[in-house]
Amino acid sequence: FVEGEKRMAQTMLAALVKTQFQFRLEEVAIPEVRENWALIKVNACGICGTDMHYANHLATEWQGFGHEGAGGVAKVGRGVYNVKEGDRVVLESGSYCGVCEQCRNGRSDLCNRAPNFWSNPTMGFAEYILAPKECLVPYSDLTPEVACLTEPIGVAVDMVRVADIALGDEVLALGLGPIGLMAIPLARRRGAARIYAVNRSMGRRAEAARQLGADEVISTLDTPLNEIPFRKGIDRALVSASVSAIGEALPVMNYGGIISFIGIEYGKGSVVSF
């Protein structure tokens, strides 16, 4: 805003990515707000594993990136009723429409009809991002750097809910990236009796797993998964590792167990077989 007037600049800086790990800043036009969408001034944005995939080999042309965003509402379009100018919001990278068959059956997590901001030419690593009202969630009492963690922790919540952890379950958290770590205290709150945190490497992530409530932290470099002496076997597995880890988890599962997986893989490694 200039001199107290609600008159914005016409351009902004936006970061673009291209394989392999090339980045550049461009001055581009600020997106025009449209019906049911709002313009968000970005305050913070997290780096997701998806962004690393784009930087590594997916982005064959220059493109915007960043979807774990938090910011302030700069301008709203007609039809936006859930936020107003000046509100602080986090961005939900995949929302739900509320009217399709899946949503009306209580499975909003399976809805793929909601609008999203993935088709934007610029995204969270820009000064402004345009987002539909369905993806705007107001927040308060958090710093933007903490608030932008809402998006990945939402993935962890989904993984834990799909696993349907019950009171007394023995739980395996396989893969200790941010989402796997976030899932540990969530699993405890669902009633897990014992949580095994398993990762290839140890270090800071292993210590974080202990602090977040894991009962045992084990390295598969020292002990292969199928040789770990689990107390009663595994009732629920939360897998946020490579796709191949799904097959590795199967032999340690109890009858009636559930494996919940979240991850991305490409090429031959994207196939699960057993």
PDB file of C-alpha atoms in Angstrom:
ATOM      1  CA  PHE A   1       0.000   0.000   0.000  1.00  0.00           C
ATOM      2  CA  VAL A   2       1.263   3.465  -0.852  1.00  0.00           C
ATOM      3  CA  GLU A   3       0.670   6.572   1.285  1.00  0.00           C
ATOM      4  CA  GLY A   4      -2.206   4.968   3.149  1.00  0.00           C
ATOM      5  CA  GLU A   5      -4.178   4.342  -0.018  1.00  0.00           C
ATOM      6  CA  LYS A   6      -5.406   0.886  -0.993  1.00  0.00           C
ATOM      7  CA  ARG A   7      -3.355   1.017  -4.161  1.00  0.00           C
ATOM      8  CA  MET A   8      -0.939  -1.820  -4.716  1.00  0.00           C
ATOM      9  CA  ALA A   9       2.158  -2.018  -6.861  1.00  0.00           C
ATOM     10  CA  GLN A  10       1.673  -3.658 -10.238  1.00  0.00           C
ATOM     11  CA  THR A  11       4.618  -6.087 -10.059  1.00  0.00           C
ATOM     12  CA  MET A  12       6.208  -8.424  -7.554  1.00  0.00           C
ATOM     13  CA  LEU A  13       9.239 -10.663  -7.206  1.00  0.00           C
ATOM     14  CA  ALA A  14       8.689 -14.394  -7.683  1.00  0.00           C
ATOM     15  CA  ALA A  15      11.108 -17.312  -7.368  1.00  0.00           C
ATOM     16  CA  LEU A  16      11.080 -19.885 -10.171  1.00  0.00           C
ATOM     17  CA  VAL A  17      12.700 -23.310 -10.341  1.00  0.00           C
ATOM     18  CA  LYS A  18      13.997 -25.474 -13.164  1.00  0.00           C
ATOM     19  CA  THR A  19      15.754 -28.814 -13.101  1.00  0.00           C
ATOM     20  CA  GLN A  20      18.391 -29.424 -12.045  1.00  0.00           C
ATOM     21  CA  PHE A  21      18.352 -27.193  -8.966  1.00  0.00           C
ATOM     22  CA  GLN A  22      18.298 -23.930 -10.901  1.00  0.00           C
ATOM     23  CA  PHE A  23      16.541 -20.969  -9.301  1.00  0.00           C
ATOM     24  CA  ARG A  24      15.945 -17.405 -10.347  1.00  0.00           C
ATOM     25  CA  LEU A  25      13.983 -14.343  -9.252  1.00  0.00           C
ATOM     26  CA  GLU A  26      11.727 -12.639 -11.781  1.00  0.00           C
ATOM     27  CA  GLU A  27       9.710  -9.461 -11.628  1.00  0.00           C
ATOM     28  CA  VAL A  28       6.199 -10.433 -12.729  1.00  0.00           C
ATOM     29  CA  ALA A  29       2.733  -8.941 -12.643  1.00  0.00           C
ATOM     30  CA  ILE A  30       0.792  -9.324  -9.399  1.00  0.00           C
ATOM     31  CA  PRO A  31      -2.114 -11.712 -10.074  1.00  0.00           C
ATOM     32  CA  GLU A  32      -5.519 -10.167 -10.609  1.00  0.00           C
ATOM     33  CA  VAL A  33      -8.033 -11.183  -7.951  1.00  0.00           C
ATOM     34  CA  ARG A  34     -11.116 -12.951  -9.303  1.00  0.00           C
ATOM     35  CA  GLU A  35     -14.444 -14.264  -8.079  1.00  0.00           C
ATOM     36  CA  ASN A  36     -14.152 -16.737  -5.172  1.00  0.00           C
ATOM     37  CA  TRP A  37     -10.399 -16.182  -4.935  1.00  0.00           C
ATOM     38  CA  ALA A  38      -8.244 -13.930  -2.740  1.00  0.00           C
ATOM     39  CA  LEU A  39      -4.828 -12.355  -3.097  1.00  0.00           C
ATOM     40  CA  ILE A  40      -2.476 -13.272  -0.235  1.00  0.00           C
ATOM     41  CA  LYS A  41       0.679 -11.394   0.778  1.00  0.00           C
ATOM     42  CA  VAL A  42       3.081 -14.221   1.604  1.00  0.00           C
ATOM     43  CA  ASN A  43       4.832 -13.960   4.984  1.00  0.00           C
ATOM     44  CA  ALA A  44       6.442 -17.426   5.120  1.00  0.00           C
ATOM     45  CA  CYS A  45       6.575 -20.581   3.024  1.00  0.00           C
ATOM     46  CA  GLY A  46       7.952 -24.019   3.835  1.00  0.00           C
ATOM     47  CA  ILE A  47       9.970 -26.279   1.544  1.00  0.00           C
ATOM     48  CA  CYS A  48       8.282 -29.624   0.821  1.00  0.00           C
ATOM     49  CA  GLY A  49       9.781 -32.813  -0.553  1.00  0.00           C
ATOM     50  CA  THR A  50       7.626 -32.166  -3.607  1.00  0.00           C
ATOM     51  CA  ASP A  51       9.574 -28.954  -4.227  1.00  0.00           C
ATOM     52  CA  MET A  52      12.773 -30.989  -4.134  1.00  0.00           C
ATOM     53  CA  HIS A  53      11.366 -33.374  -6.747  1.00  0.00           C
ATOM     54  CA  TYR A  54      10.547 -30.418  -9.017  1.00  0.00           C
ATOM     55  CA  ALA A  55      14.019 -28.968  -8.526  1.00  0.00           C
ATOM     56  CA  ASN A  56      15.680 -32.332  -9.101  1.00  0.00           C
ATOM     57  CA  HIS A  57      13.971 -33.549 -12.273  1.00  0.00           C
ATOM     58  CA  LEU A  58      10.282 -32.607 -12.725  1.00  0.00           C
ATOM     59  CA  ALA A  59      10.538 -28.928 -13.648  1.00  0.00           C
ATOM     60  CA  THR A  60      11.632 -29.143 -17.285  1.00  0.00           C
ATOM     61  CA  GLU A  61      10.609 -25.496 -17.756  1.00  0.00           C
ATOM     62  CA  TRP A  62      10.803 -22.535 -15.390  1.00  0.00           C
ATOM     63  CA  GLN A  63       7.859 -22.663 -12.968  1.00  0.00           C
ATOM     64  CA  GLY A  64       6.679 -21.367  -9.609  1.00  0.00           C
ATOM     65  CA  PHE A  65       6.892 -23.483  -6.480  1.00  0.00           C
ATOM     66  CA  GLY A  66       6.017 -23.488  -2.776  1.00  0.00           C
ATOM     67  CA  HIS A  67       2.652 -24.474  -1.280  1.00  0.00           C
ATOM     68  CA  GLU A  68       3.211 -24.489   2.505  1.00  0.00           C
ATOM     69  CA  GLY A  69       2.336 -20.819   2.860  1.00  0.00           C
ATOM     70  CA  ALA A  70       1.142 -18.370   5.493  1.00  0.00           C
ATOM     71  CA  GLY A  71       0.317 -14.740   4.884  1.00  0.00           C
ATOM     72  CA  GLY A  72      -2.126 -11.882   5.070  1.00  0.00           C
ATOM     73  CA  VAL A  73      -5.217 -11.300   2.926  1.00  0.00           C
ATOM     74  CA  ALA A  74      -4.451  -8.331   0.673  1.00  0.00           C
ATOM     75  CA  LYS A  75      -7.603  -8.380  -1.471  1.00  0.00           C
ATOM     76  CA  VAL A  76     -10.691 -10.570  -1.787  1.00  0.00           C
ATOM     77  CA  GLY A  77     -12.800 -11.312  -4.827  1.00  0.00           C
ATOM     78  CA  ARG A  78     -16.570 -11.393  -4.996  1.00  0.00           C
ATOM     79  CA  GLY A  79     -17.985 -14.456  -3.258  1.00  0.00           C
ATOM     80  CA  VAL A  80     -15.199 -14.808  -0.670  1.00  0.00           C
ATOM     81  CA  TYR A  81     -17.009 -14.883   2.670  1.00  0.00           C
ATOM     82  CA  ASN A  82     -14.700 -16.852   4.994  1.00  0.00           C
ATOM     83  CA  VAL A  83     -11.899 -14.253   5.174  1.00  0.00           C
ATOM     84  CA  LYS A  84     -11.555 -10.494   4.828  1.00  0.00           C
ATOM     85  CA  GLU A  85      -8.755  -8.095   4.019  1.00  0.00           C
ATOM     86  CA  GLY A  86      -6.189  -8.020   6.793  1.00  0.00           C
ATOM     87  CA  ASP A  87      -6.856 -11.549   8.066  1.00  0.00           C
ATOM     88  CA  ARG A  88      -3.900 -13.859   8.593  1.00  0.00           C
ATOM     89  CA  VAL A  89      -4.332 -17.177   6.802  1.00  0.00           C
ATOM     90  CA  VAL A  90      -2.569 -20.433   6.087  1.00  0.00           C
ATOM     91  CA  LEU A  91      -2.952 -22.093   2.709  1.00  0.00           C
ATOM     92  CA  GLU A  92      -4.488 -25.523   2.398  1.00  0.00           C
ATOM     93  CA  SER A  93      -2.863 -27.092  -0.637  1.00  0.00           C
ATOM     94  CA  GLY A  94      -5.733 -29.513  -1.314  1.00  0.00           C
ATOM     95  CA  SER A  95      -9.214 -28.783  -0.037  1.00  0.00           C
ATOM     96  CA  TYR A  96     -12.692 -30.173  -0.736  1.00  0.00           C
ATOM     97  CA  CYS A  97     -15.750 -28.887  -2.556  1.00  0.00           C
ATOM     98  CA  GLY A  98     -18.381 -29.917   0.000  1.00  0.00           C
ATOM     99  CA  VAL A  99     -21.012 -30.934  -2.553  1.00  0.00           C
ATOM    100  CA  CYS A 100     -19.705 -33.971  -4.462  1.00  0.00           C
ATOM    101  CA  GLU A 101     -20.680 -37.540  -3.591  1.00  0.00           C
ATOM    102  CA  GLN A 102     -17.496 -38.172  -1.603  1.00  0.00           C
ATOM    103  CA  CYS A 103     -17.957 -35.028   0.478  1.00  0.00           C
ATOM    104  CA  ARG A 104     -21.623 -35.766   1.155  1.00  0.00           C
ATOM    105  CA  ASN A 105     -20.665 -39.274   2.289  1.00  0.00           C
ATOM    106  CA  GLY A 106     -18.223 -37.866   4.826  1.00  0.00           C
ATOM    107  CA  ARG A 107     -15.087 -38.621   2.801  1.00  0.00           C
ATOM    108  CA  SER A 108     -13.966 -35.092   2.043  1.00  0.00           C
ATOM    109  CA  ASP A 109     -10.387 -36.403   2.101  1.00  0.00           C
ATOM    110  CA  LEU A 110     -11.140 -38.176  -1.195  1.00  0.00           C
ATOM    111  CA  CYS A 111     -12.635 -35.132  -2.946  1.00  0.00           C
ATOM    112  CA  ASN A 112     -10.744 -34.067  -6.067  1.00  0.00           C
ATOM    113  CA  ARG A 113     -13.171 -31.436  -7.331  1.00  0.00           C
ATOM    114  CA  ALA A 114     -12.188 -28.467  -5.205  1.00  0.00           C
ATOM    115  CA  PRO A 115     -10.309 -25.572  -6.809  1.00  0.00           C
ATOM    116  CA  ASN A 116      -6.644 -25.183  -5.881  1.00  0.00           C
ATOM    117  CA  PHE A 117      -3.685 -22.940  -6.637  1.00  0.00           C
ATOM    118  CA  TRP A 118      -1.378 -25.533  -8.205  1.00  0.00           C
ATOM    119  CA  SER A 119      -1.964 -24.190 -11.708  1.00  0.00           C
ATOM    120  CA  ASN A 120      -0.735 -20.706 -10.765  1.00  0.00           C
ATOM    121  CA  PRO A 121       2.318 -19.552 -12.747  1.00  0.00           C
ATOM    122  CA  THR A 122       3.803 -18.324  -9.443  1.00  0.00           C
ATOM    123  CA  MET A 123       3.197 -19.816  -6.007  1.00  0.00           C
ATOM    124  CA  GLY A 124       4.331 -19.561  -2.399  1.00  0.00           C
ATOM    125  CA  PHE A 125       7.863 -18.360  -3.083  1.00  0.00           C
ATOM    126  CA  ALA A 126       6.572 -15.068  -4.443  1.00  0.00           C
ATOM    127  CA  GLU A 127       5.518 -11.865  -2.727  1.00  0.00           C
ATOM    128  CA  TYR A 128       1.853 -12.620  -3.450  1.00  0.00           C
ATOM    129  CA  ILE A 129      -0.130 -15.742  -4.270  1.00  0.00           C
ATOM    130  CA  LEU A 130      -3.683 -16.076  -5.576  1.00  0.00           C
ATOM    131  CA  ALA A 131      -5.710 -18.758  -3.780  1.00  0.00           C
ATOM    132  CA  PRO A 132      -9.345 -19.957  -3.830  1.00  0.00           C
ATOM    133  CA  LYS A 133     -11.497 -19.400  -0.756  1.00  0.00           C
ATOM    134  CA  GLU A 134     -11.609 -23.156  -0.082  1.00  0.00           C
ATOM    135  CA  CYS A 135      -7.870 -23.100   0.602  1.00  0.00           C
ATOM    136  CA  LEU A 136      -7.847 -20.170   3.053  1.00  0.00           C
ATOM    137  CA  VAL A 137      -7.792 -21.007   6.770  1.00  0.00           C
ATOM    138  CA  PRO A 138      -7.627 -18.076   9.247  1.00  0.00           C
ATOM    139  CA  TYR A 139      -5.157 -18.340  12.118  1.00  0.00           C
ATOM    140  CA  SER A 140      -3.960 -16.308  15.099  1.00  0.00           C
ATOM    141  CA  ASP A 141      -1.417 -16.490  17.931  1.00  0.00           C
ATOM    142  CA  LEU A 142       1.274 -18.087  15.762  1.00  0.00           C
ATOM    143  CA  THR A 143       4.276 -16.710  13.946  1.00  0.00           C
ATOM    144  CA  PRO A 144       4.091 -17.124  10.140  1.00  0.00           C
ATOM    145  CA  GLU A 145       7.048 -19.514  10.273  1.00  0.00           C
ATOM    146  CA  VAL A 146       5.120 -21.819  12.623  1.00  0.00           C
ATOM    147  CA  ALA A 147       1.779 -21.304  10.883  1.00  0.00           C
ATOM    148  CA  CYS A 148       3.131 -22.525   7.536  1.00  0.00           C
ATOM    149  CA  LEU A 149       3.717 -25.922   9.183  1.00  0.00           C
ATOM    150  CA  THR A 150      -0.072 -26.348   9.210  1.00  0.00           C
ATOM    151  CA  GLU A 151       0.009 -27.793   5.684  1.00  0.00           C
ATOM    152  CA  PRO A 152       2.444 -30.657   6.353  1.00  0.00           C
ATOM    153  CA  ILE A 153       0.915 -31.451   9.738  1.00  0.00           C
ATOM    154  CA  GLY A 154      -2.427 -31.751   7.930  1.00  0.00           C
ATOM    155  CA  VAL A 155      -0.845 -34.530   5.877  1.00  0.00           C
ATOM    156  CA  ALA A 156       0.272 -36.241   9.084  1.00  0.00           C
ATOM    157  CA  VAL A 157      -3.237 -35.936  10.525  1.00  0.00           C
ATOM    158  CA  ASP A 158      -4.660 -37.547   7.394  1.00  0.00           C
ATOM    159  CA  MET A 159      -2.145 -40.407   7.547  1.00  0.00           C
ATOM    160  CA  VAL A 160      -2.972 -41.092  11.209  1.00  0.00           C
ATOM    161  CA  ARG A 161      -6.731 -40.904  10.654  1.00  0.00           C
ATOM    162  CA  VAL A 162      -6.589 -43.318   7.716  1.00  0.00           C
ATOM    163  CA  ALA A 163      -4.617 -45.768   9.889  1.00  0.00           C
ATOM    164  CA  ASP A 164      -7.560 -45.815  12.338  1.00  0.00           C
ATOM    165  CA  ILE A 165      -5.348 -46.228  15.389  1.00  0.00           C
ATOM    166  CA  ALA A 166      -7.241 -47.671  18.360  1.00  0.00           C
ATOM    167  CA  LEU A 167      -6.530 -47.756  22.093  1.00  0.00           C
ATOM    168  CA  GLY A 168      -3.727 -50.193  22.824  1.00  0.00           C
ATOM    169  CA  ASP A 169      -2.370 -50.519  19.282  1.00  0.00           C
ATOM    170  CA  GLU A 170       1.308 -51.143  18.607  1.00  0.00           C
ATOM    171  CA  VAL A 171       2.329 -48.513  16.031  1.00  0.00           C
ATOM    172  CA  LEU A 172       5.268 -48.352  13.635  1.00  0.00           C
ATOM    173  CA  ALA A 173       6.347 -44.923  12.341  1.00  0.00           C
ATOM    174  CA  LEU A 174       8.512 -45.837   9.348  1.00  0.00           C
ATOM    175  CA  GLY A 175      10.362 -42.809   7.998  1.00  0.00           C
ATOM    176  CA  LEU A 176      11.270 -39.868  10.226  1.00  0.00           C
ATOM    177  CA  GLY A 177      10.955 -36.892   7.932  1.00  0.00           C
ATOM    178  CA  PRO A 178       8.843 -33.964   9.151  1.00  0.00           C
ATOM    179  CA  ILE A 179       5.530 -35.729   8.456  1.00  0.00           C
ATOM    180  CA  GLY A 180       6.627 -38.973  10.109  1.00  0.00           C
ATOM    181  CA  LEU A 181       7.807 -37.044  13.152  1.00  0.00           C
ATOM    182  CA  MET A 182       4.567 -35.065  13.345  1.00  0.00           C
ATOM    183  CA  ALA A 183       2.592 -38.312  13.234  1.00  0.00           C
ATOM    184  CA  ILE A 184       4.187 -39.656  16.426  1.00  0.00           C
ATOM    185  CA  PRO A 185       2.415 -37.411  18.979  1.00  0.00           C
ATOM    186  CA  LEU A 186      -0.792 -37.685  16.936  1.00  0.00           C
ATOM    187  CA  ALA A 187      -0.640 -41.486  17.161  1.00  0.00           C
ATOM    188  CA  ARG A 188      -0.094 -41.224  20.920  1.00  0.00           C
ATOM    189  CA  ARG A 189      -3.187 -39.066  21.270  1.00  0.00           C
ATOM    190  CA  ARG A 190      -5.192 -41.660  19.357  1.00  0.00           C
ATOM    191  CA  GLY A 191      -4.370 -44.236  22.025  1.00  0.00           C
ATOM    192  CA  ALA A 192      -1.250 -46.020  20.770  1.00  0.00           C
ATOM    193  CA  ALA A 193       0.229 -48.231  23.495  1.00  0.00           C
ATOM    194  CA  ARG A 194       3.718 -48.363  22.019  1.00  0.00           C
ATOM    195  CA  ILE A 195       5.324 -46.454  19.141  1.00  0.00           C
ATOM    196  CA  TYR A 196       8.388 -47.690  17.278  1.00  0.00           C
ATOM    197  CA  ALA A 197      10.125 -44.947  15.268  1.00  0.00           C
ATOM    198  CA  VAL A 198      12.232 -46.482  12.512  1.00  0.00           C
ATOM    199  CA  ASN A 199      14.548 -44.696  10.092  1.00  0.00           C
ATOM    200  CA  ARG A 200      17.692 -45.499   8.131  1.00  0.00           C
ATOM    201  CA  SER A 201      19.822 -42.821   9.735  1.00  0.00           C
ATOM    202  CA  MET A 202      19.819 -41.531  13.287  1.00  0.00           C
ATOM    203  CA  GLY A 203      20.961 -38.111  14.497  1.00  0.00           C
ATOM    204  CA  ARG A 204      18.693 -35.127  15.034  1.00  0.00           C
ATOM    205  CA  ARG A 205      15.599 -36.830  13.662  1.00  0.00           C
ATOM    206  CA  ALA A 206      16.024 -39.769  16.000  1.00  0.00           C
ATOM    207  CA  GLU A 207      16.339 -37.422  18.964  1.00  0.00           C
ATOM    208  CA  ALA A 208      13.261 -35.505  17.797  1.00  0.00           C
ATOM    209  CA  ALA A 209      11.317 -38.790  17.611  1.00  0.00           C
ATOM    210  CA  ARG A 210      12.192 -39.498  21.244  1.00  0.00           C
ATOM    211  CA  GLN A 211      11.171 -36.017  22.334  1.00  0.00           C
ATOM    212  CA  LEU A 212       7.865 -36.350  20.478  1.00  0.00           C
ATOM    213  CA  GLY A 213       6.966 -39.557  22.289  1.00  0.00           C
ATOM    214  CA  ALA A 214       8.414 -42.581  20.500  1.00  0.00           C
ATOM    215  CA  ASP A 215       9.078 -45.492  22.867  1.00  0.00           C
ATOM    216  CA  GLU A 216      11.865 -46.955  20.739  1.00  0.00           C
ATOM    217  CA  VAL A 217      13.943 -45.404  17.953  1.00  0.00           C
ATOM    218  CA  ILE A 218      15.654 -47.915  15.664  1.00  0.00           C
ATOM    219  CA  SER A 219      17.978 -47.621  12.651  1.00  0.00           C
ATOM    220  CA  THR A 220      17.418 -50.078   9.801  1.00  0.00           C
ATOM    221  CA  LEU A 221      21.108 -49.703   8.960  1.00  0.00           C
ATOM    222  CA  ASP A 222      21.798 -51.541  12.224  1.00  0.00           C
ATOM    223  CA  THR A 223      18.751 -53.826  12.333  1.00  0.00           C
ATOM    224  CA  PRO A 224      16.659 -54.726   9.254  1.00  0.00           C
ATOM    225  CA  LEU A 225      12.971 -54.090   9.753  1.00  0.00           C
ATOM    226  CA  ASN A 226      12.013 -57.768   9.680  1.00  0.00           C
ATOM    227  CA  GLU A 227      14.561 -58.527  12.438  1.00  0.00           C
ATOM    228  CA  ILE A 228      13.396 -55.896  14.920  1.00  0.00           C
ATOM    229  CA  PRO A 229      12.041 -57.646  18.059  1.00  0.00           C
ATOM    230  CA  PHE A 230       8.670 -55.944  18.219  1.00  0.00           C
ATOM    231  CA  ARG A 231       6.879 -56.734  21.457  1.00  0.00           C
ATOM    232  CA  LYS A 232       3.593 -57.956  19.963  1.00  0.00           C
ATOM    233  CA  GLY A 233       3.917 -57.232  16.263  1.00  0.00           C
ATOM    234  CA  ILE A 234       2.565 -54.113  14.544  1.00  0.00           C
ATOM    235  CA  ASP A 235      -1.125 -53.228  14.414  1.00  0.00           C
ATOM    236  CA  ARG A 236      -0.779 -49.950  12.530  1.00  0.00           C
ATOM    237  CA  ALA A 237       2.079 -48.720  10.339  1.00  0.00           C
ATOM    238  CA  LEU A 238       2.534 -45.065   9.391  1.00  0.00           C
ATOM    239  CA  VAL A 239       4.817 -45.135   6.363  1.00  0.00           C
ATOM    240  CA  SER A 240       6.264 -41.854   5.119  1.00  0.00           C
ATOM    241  CA  ALA A 241       9.319 -43.318   3.430  1.00  0.00           C
ATOM    242  CA  SER A 242       9.934 -44.615  -0.093  1.00  0.00           C
ATOM    243  CA  VAL A 243       7.268 -46.714  -1.803  1.00  0.00           C
ATOM    244  CA  SER A 244       9.416 -49.836  -1.340  1.00  0.00           C
ATOM    245  CA  ALA A 245       8.966 -49.455   2.430  1.00  0.00           C
ATOM    246  CA  ILE A 246       5.354 -50.600   2.055  1.00  0.00           C
ATOM    247  CA  GLY A 247       6.542 -54.055   1.035  1.00  0.00           C
ATOM    248  CA  GLU A 248       9.100 -54.057   3.835  1.00  0.00           C
ATOM    249  CA  ALA A 249       6.402 -53.301   6.400  1.00  0.00           C
ATOM    250  CA  LEU A 250       4.046 -56.097   5.334  1.00  0.00           C
ATOM    251  CA  PRO A 251       5.915 -58.997   7.034  1.00  0.00           C
ATOM    252  CA  VAL A 252       5.917 -57.295  10.464  1.00  0.00           C
ATOM    253  CA  MET A 253       2.173 -56.512  10.467  1.00  0.00           C
ATOM    254  CA  ASN A 254      -0.286 -58.388  12.668  1.00  0.00           C
ATOM    255  CA  TYR A 255      -3.371 -59.969  11.122  1.00  0.00           C
ATOM    256  CA  GLY A 256      -5.922 -57.225  10.533  1.00  0.00           C
ATOM    257  CA  GLY A 257      -3.223 -54.575  10.611  1.00  0.00           C
ATOM    258  CA  ILE A 258      -3.378 -51.390   8.549  1.00  0.00           C
ATOM    259  CA  ILE A 259      -0.580 -49.667   6.649  1.00  0.00           C
ATOM    260  CA  SER A 260      -1.139 -45.982   5.953  1.00  0.00           C
ATOM    261  CA  PHE A 261       1.238 -44.486   3.376  1.00  0.00           C
ATOM    262  CA  ILE A 262       2.077 -40.989   2.232  1.00  0.00           C
ATOM    263  CA  GLY A 263       4.887 -40.375  -0.207  1.00  0.00           C
ATOM    264  CA  ILE A 264       5.958 -39.685  -3.756  1.00  0.00           C
ATOM    265  CA  GLU A 265       8.113 -41.805  -6.019  1.00  0.00           C
ATOM    266  CA  TYR A 266       8.790 -41.861  -9.761  1.00  0.00           C
ATOM    267  CA  GLY A 267      10.018 -44.468 -12.220  1.00  0.00           C
ATOM    268  CA  LYS A 268      10.551 -48.094 -11.266  1.00  0.00           C
ATOM    269  CA  GLY A 269      10.509 -47.277  -7.583  1.00  0.00           C
ATOM    270  CA  SER A 270       6.881 -46.118  -7.777  1.00  0.00           C
ATOM    271  CA  VAL A 271       5.526 -49.688  -8.086  1.00  0.00           C
ATOM    272  CA  VAL A 272       4.492 -51.700  -5.045  1.00  0.00           C
ATOM    273  CA  SER A 273       4.531 -55.473  -5.411  1.00  0.00           C
ATOM    274  CA  PHE A 274       4.104 -58.302  -2.921  1.00  0.00           C
TER     275      PHE A 274
END
